[in-house]
Coordinates of C-alpha atoms in Angstrom, one line a residue:
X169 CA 34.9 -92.8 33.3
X170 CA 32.3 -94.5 31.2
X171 CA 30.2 -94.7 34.5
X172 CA 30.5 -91.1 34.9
X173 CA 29.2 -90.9 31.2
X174 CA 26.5 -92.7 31.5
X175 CA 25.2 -90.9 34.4
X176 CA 25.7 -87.5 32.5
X177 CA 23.6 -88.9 29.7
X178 CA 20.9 -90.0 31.9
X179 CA 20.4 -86.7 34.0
X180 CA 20.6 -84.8 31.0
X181 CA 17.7 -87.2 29.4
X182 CA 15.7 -87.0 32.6
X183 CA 15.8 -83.2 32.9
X184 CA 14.9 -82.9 29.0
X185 CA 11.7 -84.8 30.3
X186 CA 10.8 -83.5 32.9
X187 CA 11.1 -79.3 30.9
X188 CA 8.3 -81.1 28.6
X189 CA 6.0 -82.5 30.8
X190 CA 6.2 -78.7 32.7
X191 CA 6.1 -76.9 30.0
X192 CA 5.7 -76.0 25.9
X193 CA 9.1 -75.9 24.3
X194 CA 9.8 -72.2 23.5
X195 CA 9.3 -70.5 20.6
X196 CA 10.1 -67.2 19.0
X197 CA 6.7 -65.0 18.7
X198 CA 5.9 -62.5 16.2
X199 CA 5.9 -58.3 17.1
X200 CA 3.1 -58.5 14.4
X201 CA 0.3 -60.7 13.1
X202 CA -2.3 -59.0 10.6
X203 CA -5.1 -61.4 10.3
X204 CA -8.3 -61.6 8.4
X205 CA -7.0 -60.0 5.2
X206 CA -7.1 -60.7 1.7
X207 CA -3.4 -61.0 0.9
X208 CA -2.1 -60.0 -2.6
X209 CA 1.1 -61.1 -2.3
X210 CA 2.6 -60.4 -5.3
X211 CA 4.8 -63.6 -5.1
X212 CA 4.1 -66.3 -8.1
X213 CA 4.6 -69.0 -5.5
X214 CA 1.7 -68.0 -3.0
X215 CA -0.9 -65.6 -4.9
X216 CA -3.0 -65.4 -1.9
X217 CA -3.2 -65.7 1.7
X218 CA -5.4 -64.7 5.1
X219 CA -2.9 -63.8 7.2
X220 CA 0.7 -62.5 7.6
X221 CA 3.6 -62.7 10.6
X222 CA 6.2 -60.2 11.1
X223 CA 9.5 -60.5 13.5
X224 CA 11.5 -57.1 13.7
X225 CA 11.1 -55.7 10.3
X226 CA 11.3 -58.5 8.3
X227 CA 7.7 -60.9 7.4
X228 CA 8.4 -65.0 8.6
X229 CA 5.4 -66.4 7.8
X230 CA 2.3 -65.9 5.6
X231 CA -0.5 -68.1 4.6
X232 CA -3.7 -69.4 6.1
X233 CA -5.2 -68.2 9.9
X234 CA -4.4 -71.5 11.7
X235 CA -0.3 -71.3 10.0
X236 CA -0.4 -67.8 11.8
X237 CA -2.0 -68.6 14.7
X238 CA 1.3 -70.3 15.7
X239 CA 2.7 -67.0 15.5
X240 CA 1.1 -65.1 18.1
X241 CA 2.5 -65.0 21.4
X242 CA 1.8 -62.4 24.6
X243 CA 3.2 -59.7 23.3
X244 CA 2.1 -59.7 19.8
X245 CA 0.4 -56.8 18.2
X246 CA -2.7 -58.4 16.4
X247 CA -4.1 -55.8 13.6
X248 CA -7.8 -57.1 12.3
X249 CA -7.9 -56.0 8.3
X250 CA -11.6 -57.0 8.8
X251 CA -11.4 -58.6 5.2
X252 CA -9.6 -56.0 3.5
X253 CA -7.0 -55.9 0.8
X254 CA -3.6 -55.9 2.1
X255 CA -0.8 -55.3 -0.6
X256 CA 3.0 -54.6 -1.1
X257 CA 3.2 -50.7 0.2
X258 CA 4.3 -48.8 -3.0
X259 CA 8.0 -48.0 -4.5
X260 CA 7.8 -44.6 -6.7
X261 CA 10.7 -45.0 -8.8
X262 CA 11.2 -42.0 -9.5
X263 CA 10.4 -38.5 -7.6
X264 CA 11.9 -35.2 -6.3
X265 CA 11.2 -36.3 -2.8
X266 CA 12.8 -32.7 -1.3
X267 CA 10.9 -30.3 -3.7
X268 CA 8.1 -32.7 -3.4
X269 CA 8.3 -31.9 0.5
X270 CA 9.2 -28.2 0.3
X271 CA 5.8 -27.8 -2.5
X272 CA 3.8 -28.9 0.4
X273 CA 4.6 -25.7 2.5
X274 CA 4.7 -23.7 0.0
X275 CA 1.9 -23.7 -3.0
X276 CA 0.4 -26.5 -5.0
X277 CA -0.9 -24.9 -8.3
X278 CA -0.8 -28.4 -10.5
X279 CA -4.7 -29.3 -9.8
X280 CA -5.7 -25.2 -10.2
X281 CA -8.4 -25.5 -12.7
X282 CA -8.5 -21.9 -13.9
X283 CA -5.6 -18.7 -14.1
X284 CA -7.7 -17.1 -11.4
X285 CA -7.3 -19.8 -8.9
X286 CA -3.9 -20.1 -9.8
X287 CA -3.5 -16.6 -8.8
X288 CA -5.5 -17.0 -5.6
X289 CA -3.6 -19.5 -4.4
X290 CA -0.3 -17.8 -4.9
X291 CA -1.8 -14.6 -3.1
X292 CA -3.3 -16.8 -0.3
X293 CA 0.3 -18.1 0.4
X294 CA 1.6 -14.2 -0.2
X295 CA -0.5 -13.2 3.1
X296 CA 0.1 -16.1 4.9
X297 CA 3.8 -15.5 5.0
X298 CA 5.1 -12.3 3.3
X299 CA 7.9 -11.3 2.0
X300 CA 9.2 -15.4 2.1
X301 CA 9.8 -16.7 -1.5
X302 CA 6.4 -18.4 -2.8
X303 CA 8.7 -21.5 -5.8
X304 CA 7.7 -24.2 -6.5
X305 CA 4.0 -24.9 -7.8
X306 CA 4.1 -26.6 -11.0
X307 CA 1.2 -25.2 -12.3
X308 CA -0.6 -26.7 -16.0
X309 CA -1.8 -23.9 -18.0
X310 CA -3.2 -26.4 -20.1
X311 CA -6.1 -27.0 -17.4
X312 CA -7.3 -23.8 -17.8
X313 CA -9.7 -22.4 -20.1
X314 CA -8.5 -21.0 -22.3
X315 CA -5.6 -22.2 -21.9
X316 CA -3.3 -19.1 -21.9
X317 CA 0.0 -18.9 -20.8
X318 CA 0.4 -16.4 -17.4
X319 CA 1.8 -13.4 -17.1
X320 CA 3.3 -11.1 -13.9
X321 CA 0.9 -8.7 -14.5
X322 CA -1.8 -11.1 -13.0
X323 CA 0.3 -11.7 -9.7
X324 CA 2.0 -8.3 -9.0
X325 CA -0.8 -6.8 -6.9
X326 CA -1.6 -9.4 -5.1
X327 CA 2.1 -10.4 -3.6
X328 CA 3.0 -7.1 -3.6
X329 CA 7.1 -7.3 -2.2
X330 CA 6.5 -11.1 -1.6
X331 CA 9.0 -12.6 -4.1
X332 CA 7.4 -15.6 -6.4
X333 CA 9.3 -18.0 -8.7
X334 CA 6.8 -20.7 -9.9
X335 CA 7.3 -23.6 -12.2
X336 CA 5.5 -25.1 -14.9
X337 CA 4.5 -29.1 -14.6
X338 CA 7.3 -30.2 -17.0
X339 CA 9.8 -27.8 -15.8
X340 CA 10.3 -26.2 -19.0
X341 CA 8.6 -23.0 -17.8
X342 CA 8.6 -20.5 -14.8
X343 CA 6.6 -17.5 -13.7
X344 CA 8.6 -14.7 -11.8
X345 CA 6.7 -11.5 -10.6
X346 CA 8.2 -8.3 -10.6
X347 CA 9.7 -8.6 -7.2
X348 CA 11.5 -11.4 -8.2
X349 CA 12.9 -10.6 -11.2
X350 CA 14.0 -6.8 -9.7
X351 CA 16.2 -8.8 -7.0
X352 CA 17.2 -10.9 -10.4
X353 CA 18.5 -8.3 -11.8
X354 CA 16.4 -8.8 -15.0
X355 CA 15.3 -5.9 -17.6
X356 CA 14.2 -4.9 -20.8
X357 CA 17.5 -5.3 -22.1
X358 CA 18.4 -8.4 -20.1
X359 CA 19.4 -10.3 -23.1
X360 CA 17.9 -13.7 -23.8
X361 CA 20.7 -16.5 -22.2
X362 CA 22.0 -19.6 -24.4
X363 CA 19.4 -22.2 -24.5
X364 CA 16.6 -20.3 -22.8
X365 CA 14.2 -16.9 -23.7
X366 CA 12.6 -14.1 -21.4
X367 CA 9.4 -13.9 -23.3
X368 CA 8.6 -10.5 -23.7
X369 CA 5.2 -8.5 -24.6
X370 CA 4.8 -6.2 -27.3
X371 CA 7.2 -3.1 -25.9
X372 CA 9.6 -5.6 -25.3
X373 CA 9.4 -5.5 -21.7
X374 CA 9.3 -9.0 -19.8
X375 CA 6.3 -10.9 -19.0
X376 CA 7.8 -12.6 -16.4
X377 CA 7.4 -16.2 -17.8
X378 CA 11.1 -17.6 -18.3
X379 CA 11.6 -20.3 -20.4
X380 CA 14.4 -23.1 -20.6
X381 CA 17.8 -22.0 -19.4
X382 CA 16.1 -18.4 -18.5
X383 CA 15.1 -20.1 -15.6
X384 CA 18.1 -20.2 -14.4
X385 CA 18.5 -16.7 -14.1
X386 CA 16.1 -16.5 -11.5
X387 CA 16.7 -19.9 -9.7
X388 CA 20.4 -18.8 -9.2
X389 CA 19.1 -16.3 -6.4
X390 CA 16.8 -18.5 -5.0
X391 CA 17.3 -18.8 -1.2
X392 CA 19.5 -21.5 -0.5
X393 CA 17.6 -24.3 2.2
X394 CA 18.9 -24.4 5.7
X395 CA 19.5 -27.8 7.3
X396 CA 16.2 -27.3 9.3
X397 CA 14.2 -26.1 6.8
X398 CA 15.7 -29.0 4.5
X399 CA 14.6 -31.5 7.3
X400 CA 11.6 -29.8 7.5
X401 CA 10.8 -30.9 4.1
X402 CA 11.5 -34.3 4.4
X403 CA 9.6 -34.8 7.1
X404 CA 6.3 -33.5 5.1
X405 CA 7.3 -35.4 2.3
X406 CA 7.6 -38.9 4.4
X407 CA 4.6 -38.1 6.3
X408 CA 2.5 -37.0 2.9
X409 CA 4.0 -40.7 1.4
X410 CA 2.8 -43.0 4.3
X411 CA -1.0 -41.8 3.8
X412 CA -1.0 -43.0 0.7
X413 CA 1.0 -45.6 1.0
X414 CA 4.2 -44.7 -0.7
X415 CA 6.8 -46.8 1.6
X416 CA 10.1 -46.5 -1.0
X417 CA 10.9 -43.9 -2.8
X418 CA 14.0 -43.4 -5.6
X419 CA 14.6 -39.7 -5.4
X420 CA 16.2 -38.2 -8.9
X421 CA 18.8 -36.0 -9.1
X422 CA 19.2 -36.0 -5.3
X423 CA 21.4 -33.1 -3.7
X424 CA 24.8 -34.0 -1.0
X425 CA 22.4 -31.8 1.2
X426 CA 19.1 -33.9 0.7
X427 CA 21.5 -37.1 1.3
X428 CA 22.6 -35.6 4.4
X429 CA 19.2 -35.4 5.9
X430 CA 18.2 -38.0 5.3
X431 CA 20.8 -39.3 6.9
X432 CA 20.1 -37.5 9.7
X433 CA 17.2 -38.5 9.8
X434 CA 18.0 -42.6 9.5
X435 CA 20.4 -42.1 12.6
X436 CA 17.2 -41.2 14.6
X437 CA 15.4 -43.6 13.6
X438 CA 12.8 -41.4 11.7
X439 CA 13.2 -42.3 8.1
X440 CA 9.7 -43.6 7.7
X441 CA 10.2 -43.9 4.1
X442 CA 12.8 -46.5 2.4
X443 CA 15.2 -44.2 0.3
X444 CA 17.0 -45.1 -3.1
X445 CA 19.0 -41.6 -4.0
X446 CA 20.8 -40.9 -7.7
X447 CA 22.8 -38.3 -7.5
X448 CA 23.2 -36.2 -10.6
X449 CA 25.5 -37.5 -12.7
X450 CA 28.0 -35.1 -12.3
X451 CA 28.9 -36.3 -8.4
X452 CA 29.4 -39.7 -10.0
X453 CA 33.3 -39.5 -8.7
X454 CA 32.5 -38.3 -4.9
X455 CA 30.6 -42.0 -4.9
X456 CA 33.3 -43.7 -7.0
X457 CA 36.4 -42.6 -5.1
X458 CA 34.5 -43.9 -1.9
X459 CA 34.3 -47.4 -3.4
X460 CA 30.5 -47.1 -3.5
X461 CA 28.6 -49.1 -5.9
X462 CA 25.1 -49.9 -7.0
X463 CA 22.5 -50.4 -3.8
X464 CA 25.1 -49.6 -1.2
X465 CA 24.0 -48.2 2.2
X466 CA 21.4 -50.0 4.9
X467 CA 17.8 -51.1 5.0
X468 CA 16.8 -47.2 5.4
X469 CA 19.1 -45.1 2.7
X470 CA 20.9 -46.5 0.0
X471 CA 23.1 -44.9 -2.9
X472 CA 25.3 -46.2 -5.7
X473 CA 23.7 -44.2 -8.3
X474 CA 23.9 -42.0 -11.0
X475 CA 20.9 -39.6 -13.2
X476 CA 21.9 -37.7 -16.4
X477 CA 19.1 -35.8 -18.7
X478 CA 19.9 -37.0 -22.4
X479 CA 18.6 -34.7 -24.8
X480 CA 17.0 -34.5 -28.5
X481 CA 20.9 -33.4 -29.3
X482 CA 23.8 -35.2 -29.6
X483 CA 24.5 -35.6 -26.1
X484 CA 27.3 -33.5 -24.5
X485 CA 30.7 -35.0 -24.8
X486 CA 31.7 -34.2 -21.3
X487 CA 28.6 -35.9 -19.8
X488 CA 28.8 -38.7 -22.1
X489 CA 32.1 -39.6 -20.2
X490 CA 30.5 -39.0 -16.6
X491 CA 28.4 -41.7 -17.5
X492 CA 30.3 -44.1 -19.4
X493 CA 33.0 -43.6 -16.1
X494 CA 30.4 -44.0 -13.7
X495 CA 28.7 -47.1 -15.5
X496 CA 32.6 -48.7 -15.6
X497 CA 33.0 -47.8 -12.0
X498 CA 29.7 -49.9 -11.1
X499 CA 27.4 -47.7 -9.9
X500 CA 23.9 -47.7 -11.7
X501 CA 23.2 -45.1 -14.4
X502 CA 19.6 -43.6 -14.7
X503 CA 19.0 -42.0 -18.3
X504 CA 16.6 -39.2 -17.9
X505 CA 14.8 -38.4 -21.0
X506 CA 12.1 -36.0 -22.3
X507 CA 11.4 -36.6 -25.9
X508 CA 11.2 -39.6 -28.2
X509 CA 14.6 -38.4 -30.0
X510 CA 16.0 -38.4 -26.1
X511 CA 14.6 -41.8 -25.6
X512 CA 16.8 -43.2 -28.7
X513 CA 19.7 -41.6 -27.5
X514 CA 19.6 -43.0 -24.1
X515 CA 19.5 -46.5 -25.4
X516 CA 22.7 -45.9 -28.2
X517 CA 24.4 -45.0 -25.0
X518 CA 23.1 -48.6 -23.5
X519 CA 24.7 -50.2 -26.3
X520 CA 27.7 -47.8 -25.4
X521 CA 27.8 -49.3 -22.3
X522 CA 27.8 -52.9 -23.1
X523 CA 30.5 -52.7 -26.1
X524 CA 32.8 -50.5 -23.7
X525 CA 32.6 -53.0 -20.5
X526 CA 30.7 -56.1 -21.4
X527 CA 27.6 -57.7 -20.7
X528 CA 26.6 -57.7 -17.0
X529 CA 23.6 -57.5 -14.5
X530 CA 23.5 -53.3 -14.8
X531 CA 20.5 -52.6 -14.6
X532 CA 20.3 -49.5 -16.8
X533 CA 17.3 -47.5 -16.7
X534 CA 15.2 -45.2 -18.6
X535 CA 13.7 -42.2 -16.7
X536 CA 10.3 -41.4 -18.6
X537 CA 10.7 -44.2 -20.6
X538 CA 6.9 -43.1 -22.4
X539 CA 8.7 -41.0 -24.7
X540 CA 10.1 -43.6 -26.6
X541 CA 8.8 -44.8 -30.1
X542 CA 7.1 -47.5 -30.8
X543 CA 9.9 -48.6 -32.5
X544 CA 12.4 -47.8 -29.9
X545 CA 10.2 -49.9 -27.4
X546 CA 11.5 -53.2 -28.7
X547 CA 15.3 -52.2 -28.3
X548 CA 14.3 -52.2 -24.0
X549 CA 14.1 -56.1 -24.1
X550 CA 17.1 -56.6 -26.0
X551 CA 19.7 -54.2 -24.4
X552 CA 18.2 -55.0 -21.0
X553 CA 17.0 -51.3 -20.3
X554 CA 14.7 -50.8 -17.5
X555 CA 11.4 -48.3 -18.4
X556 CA 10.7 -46.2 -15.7
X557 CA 7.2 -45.0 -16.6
X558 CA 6.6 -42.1 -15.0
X559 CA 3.6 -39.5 -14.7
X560 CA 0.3 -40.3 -16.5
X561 CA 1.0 -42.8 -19.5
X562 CA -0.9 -45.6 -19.5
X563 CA -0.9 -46.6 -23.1
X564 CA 2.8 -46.8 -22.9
X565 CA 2.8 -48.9 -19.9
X566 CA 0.2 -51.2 -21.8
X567 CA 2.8 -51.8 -24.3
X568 CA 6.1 -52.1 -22.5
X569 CA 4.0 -54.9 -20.6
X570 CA 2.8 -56.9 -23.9
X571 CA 6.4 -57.0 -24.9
X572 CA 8.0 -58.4 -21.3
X573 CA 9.9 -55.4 -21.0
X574 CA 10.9 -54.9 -17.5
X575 CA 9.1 -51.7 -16.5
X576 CA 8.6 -49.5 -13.1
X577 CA 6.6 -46.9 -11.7
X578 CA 7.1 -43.4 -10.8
X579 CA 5.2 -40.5 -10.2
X580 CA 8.0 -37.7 -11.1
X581 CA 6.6 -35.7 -8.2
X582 CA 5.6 -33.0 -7.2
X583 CA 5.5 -32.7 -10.9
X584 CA 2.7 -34.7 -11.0
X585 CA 0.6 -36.1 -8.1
X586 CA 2.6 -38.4 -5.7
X587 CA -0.8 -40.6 -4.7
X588 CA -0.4 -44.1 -6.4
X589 CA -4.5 -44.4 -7.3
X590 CA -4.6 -42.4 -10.0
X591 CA -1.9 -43.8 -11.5
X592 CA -3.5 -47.1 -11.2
X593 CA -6.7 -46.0 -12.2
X594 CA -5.3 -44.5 -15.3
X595 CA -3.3 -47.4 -16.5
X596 CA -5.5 -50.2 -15.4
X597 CA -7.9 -48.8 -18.0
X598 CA -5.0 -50.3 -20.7
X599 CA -3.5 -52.9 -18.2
X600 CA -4.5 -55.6 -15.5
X601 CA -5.1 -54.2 -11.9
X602 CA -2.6 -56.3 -10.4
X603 CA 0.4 -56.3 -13.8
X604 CA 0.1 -52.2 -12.6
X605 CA 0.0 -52.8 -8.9
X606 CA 3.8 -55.4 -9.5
X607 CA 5.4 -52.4 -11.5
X608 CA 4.6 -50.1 -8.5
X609 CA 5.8 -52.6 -6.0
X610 CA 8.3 -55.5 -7.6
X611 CA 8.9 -53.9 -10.6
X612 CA 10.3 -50.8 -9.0
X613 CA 12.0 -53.6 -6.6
X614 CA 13.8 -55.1 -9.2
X615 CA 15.1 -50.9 -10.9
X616 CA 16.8 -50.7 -7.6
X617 CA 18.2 -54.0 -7.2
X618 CA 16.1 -54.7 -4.2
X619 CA 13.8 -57.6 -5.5
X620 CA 15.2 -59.9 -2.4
X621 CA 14.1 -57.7 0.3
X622 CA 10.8 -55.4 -1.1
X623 CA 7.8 -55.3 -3.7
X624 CA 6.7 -59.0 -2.4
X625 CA 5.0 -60.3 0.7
X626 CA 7.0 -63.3 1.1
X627 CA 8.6 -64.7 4.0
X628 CA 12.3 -63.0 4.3
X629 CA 10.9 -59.8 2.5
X630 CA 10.8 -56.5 5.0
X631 CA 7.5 -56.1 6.1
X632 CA 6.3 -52.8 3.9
X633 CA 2.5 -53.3 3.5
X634 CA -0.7 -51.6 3.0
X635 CA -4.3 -52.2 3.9
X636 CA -6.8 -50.8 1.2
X637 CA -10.4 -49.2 2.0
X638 CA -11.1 -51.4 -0.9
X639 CA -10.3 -54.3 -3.5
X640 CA -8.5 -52.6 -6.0
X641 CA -8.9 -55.7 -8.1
X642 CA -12.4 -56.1 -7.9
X643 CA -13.5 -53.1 -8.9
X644 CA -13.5 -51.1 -12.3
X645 CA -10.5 -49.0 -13.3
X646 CA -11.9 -45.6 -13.0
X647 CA -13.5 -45.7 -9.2
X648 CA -9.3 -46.9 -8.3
X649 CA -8.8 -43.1 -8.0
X650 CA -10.9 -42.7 -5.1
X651 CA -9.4 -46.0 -3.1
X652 CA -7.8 -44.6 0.0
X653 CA -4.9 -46.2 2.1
X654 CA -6.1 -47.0 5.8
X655 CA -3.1 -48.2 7.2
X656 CA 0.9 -47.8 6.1
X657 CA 3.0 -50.6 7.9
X658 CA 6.7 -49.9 7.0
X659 CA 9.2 -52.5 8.7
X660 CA 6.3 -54.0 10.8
X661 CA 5.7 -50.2 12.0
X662 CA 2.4 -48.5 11.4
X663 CA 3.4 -45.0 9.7
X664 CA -0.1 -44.0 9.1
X665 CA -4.0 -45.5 9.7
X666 CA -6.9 -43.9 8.7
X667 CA -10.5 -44.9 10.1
X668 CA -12.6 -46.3 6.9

């Protein structure tokens, strides 16, 4: 028996020998290598690097060319950044990602400089397709000059039947035509809901522009989205995101609908964009009763969240409950504010929080966190509150950052424009290039209780990246605007690539 071993022992030893004098052990390749890049890696541990390996979708190595060139192997994709800046791709913590998609077949009115290119525009889309809703828009009267409010007058001849229900940038405002309001039902003596007025002109006769809950008297017989055209949506939307290098997105105030396509569109493989969803806040049970919680879902589509607007006002018992139930339940509560007074609220209801269920990693956020006093701002660090910054406020974002305040990024589009430079550019004329570029990538990471797997490029992380035309850090704040994205790697997939 011991001979027997013995003889085992030795084959086993001369076959091991002879596999290494024929051959190189084997090794696991990479799918792909980027080389020749000036890595900003967002990771405190290794600032910098050359060059970067990717296995599946995940990143295994990054650091200097000859520590990749181990990497490569026959079937490795190599992708020359010819000495370009590769980064983190982008998290917008906070959009509308549906809308944001349905906007881009429909009408963009935010950049229309004047009230008669604003009207252009909407007649352009009326002859395009007529008689199909024109919504959407999110025009800024406050571009024009002068800067006068519109009126239906101005669009009536020129969509003739075509029905349009436009909305103002903040979403405080719409614009209905006469079409529109006749399949509303809305007249001169249409009295003015609670909450909302139908501004009116001298003979008391509607203008058209509906303001607050008026809104809803229009939205109400809005078309409904199919599932295609819903799909349809999202698939502008991801495709808009990759060219500029938007590779996660939290989507506010997401619909059962929207959730479903994208679902759809994960089981296909053609969610080309990492999505976070909140529900509003009053669906907080459908995800409780489940036994969902906070960041529950796959690499692709993830739930376990909660948005609910808090107002100047007390806020409403009933939704003060949803909340506190949905924050005791463990899913992650998103306070959407839209005033300083909003702003306070939403961070009494923190403290709500914490003396109802304890101290714990919750992660509470504040949606448009810029409206909060100066005074307010210190109460972030202390109750642990998250500041989602969102649209164009780069002062604010200054200050949450002198005072360590955990902070995020988001665009609130199609509010506002979804393409990360000019948010950069704004806020790195208060801020440091790269403290703006980790609140769009790590700090939104770390909102969404994904700072394991995103916002870094780090070995383990998934391999979300982008190559810049140029170095965002080397160059002054304004000229950041007009940095373009060449190429959009989500899970070690290119989404998009531009030629410089």
């Amino acid at each position: 028996m011991r001979h027997r071993a013995r003889a085992v022992v030795a084959a086993c030893s001369l076959l091991s020998t002879l596999a290494a004098g024929c051959s190189r052990p084997a090794r696991l390749a990479a799918d792909l290598v980027i080389t020749r890049a000036k890595v900003w890696t967002g990771d405190s541990q290794q600032p910098e690097a050359v060059a970067v390996a990717v296995v599946g979708d995940r990143i295994v190595d990054v650091g200097g060319a000859d520590e990749i060139e181990y990497w490569r192997g026959r079937s490795t994709t190599i992708l020359d950044a010819e000495g370009r800046r590769l980064i983190p791709g982008f998290n917008d913590a906070h959009v509308h990602f549906v809308e944001g998609g349905t906007d881009l077949d429909s009408v963009d009115l935010r950049d229309a400089p004047s009230q008669a290119e604003f009207v252009r525009r909407i007649a352009e889309r009326a002859k395009a397709k007529p008689h199909e809703w024109i919504v959407g828009g999110h025009w800024d009267h406050r571009r024009w000059h002068p800067a006068e409010l519109p009126a239906r007058e101005a669009i009536d001849d020129r969509t003739n039947g075509t029905p349009v229900f436009v909305t103002s940038a903040d979403g405080r405002m719409a614009l209905a035509n006469s079409a529109a309001l006749g399949r509303a039902g809305i007249t001169e003596t249409t009295p003015d809901p609670p909450g909302g007025t139908l501004v009116r002109d001298a003979n008391g006769n509607p203008t058209g522009l509906l303001e607050g809950a008026a809104t809803d008297l229009v939205a109400r017989i809005v078309p409904r989205m199919t599932a295609a055209e819903r799909a349809q949506a999202v698939k502008r939307a991801l495709q808009y995101a990759a060219s500029l290098g938007v590779t996660s997105v939290q989507d506010m105030n997401a619909s059962s609908d929207d959730v479903a396509a994208y679902a759809d569109l994960a089981n296909h493989g053609e969610l080309t964009v990492r999505v976070y969803a909140a529900l509003a806040d009053a669906a907080w049970y459908d995800q409780a009763r489940l036994g969902l919680r906070r960041g529950f879902g796959s690499a692709s589509l993830r739930l376990g969240a909660v948005n609910g607007s808090v107002g100047d006002v007390p806020i409403d018992e009933n939704r003060r409950t949803r909340l506190m139930a949905a924050d005791h339940a463990g899913l992650q509560v998103c306070l959407d504010v839209r005033s300083e007074g909003g702003a306070a609220a939403a961070l009494d209801l923190v403290d709500a929080f914490v003396r109802a269920d304890g101290d714990r990693d919750r992660r509470l956020r504040i949606e448009h966190a810029q409206y909060a006093s100066v005074g307010d701002a210190d109460r972030f660090a202390a109750s642990k509150a998250i500041a989602t910054v969102t649209a164009r406020s780069p002062e604010e974002f200054a200050r949450f950052s002198r005072m360590n305040v955990r902070t995020a990024i988001g665009s609130d589009w199609p509010s506002a424009p979804l393409n990360p430079m000019l948010r950069l550019a704004a806020v790195a004329a208060h801020a440091t290039a790269p403290a703006a570029v980790a609140a769009y990538t790590s700090g939104s990471a770390f909102a969404e209780f994904q700072e394991s797997v995103k916002g870094t490029i780090a070995r383990g992380r998934f391999a979300d990246m982008v190559i810049l035309s140029d170095d965002i850090f080397a160059i002054p704040a304004p000229p950041i605007d007009g940095v373009q994205v060449l190429t959009t790697i989500v899970g070690g997939k290119v989404v998009h690539q531009r030629n410089p």
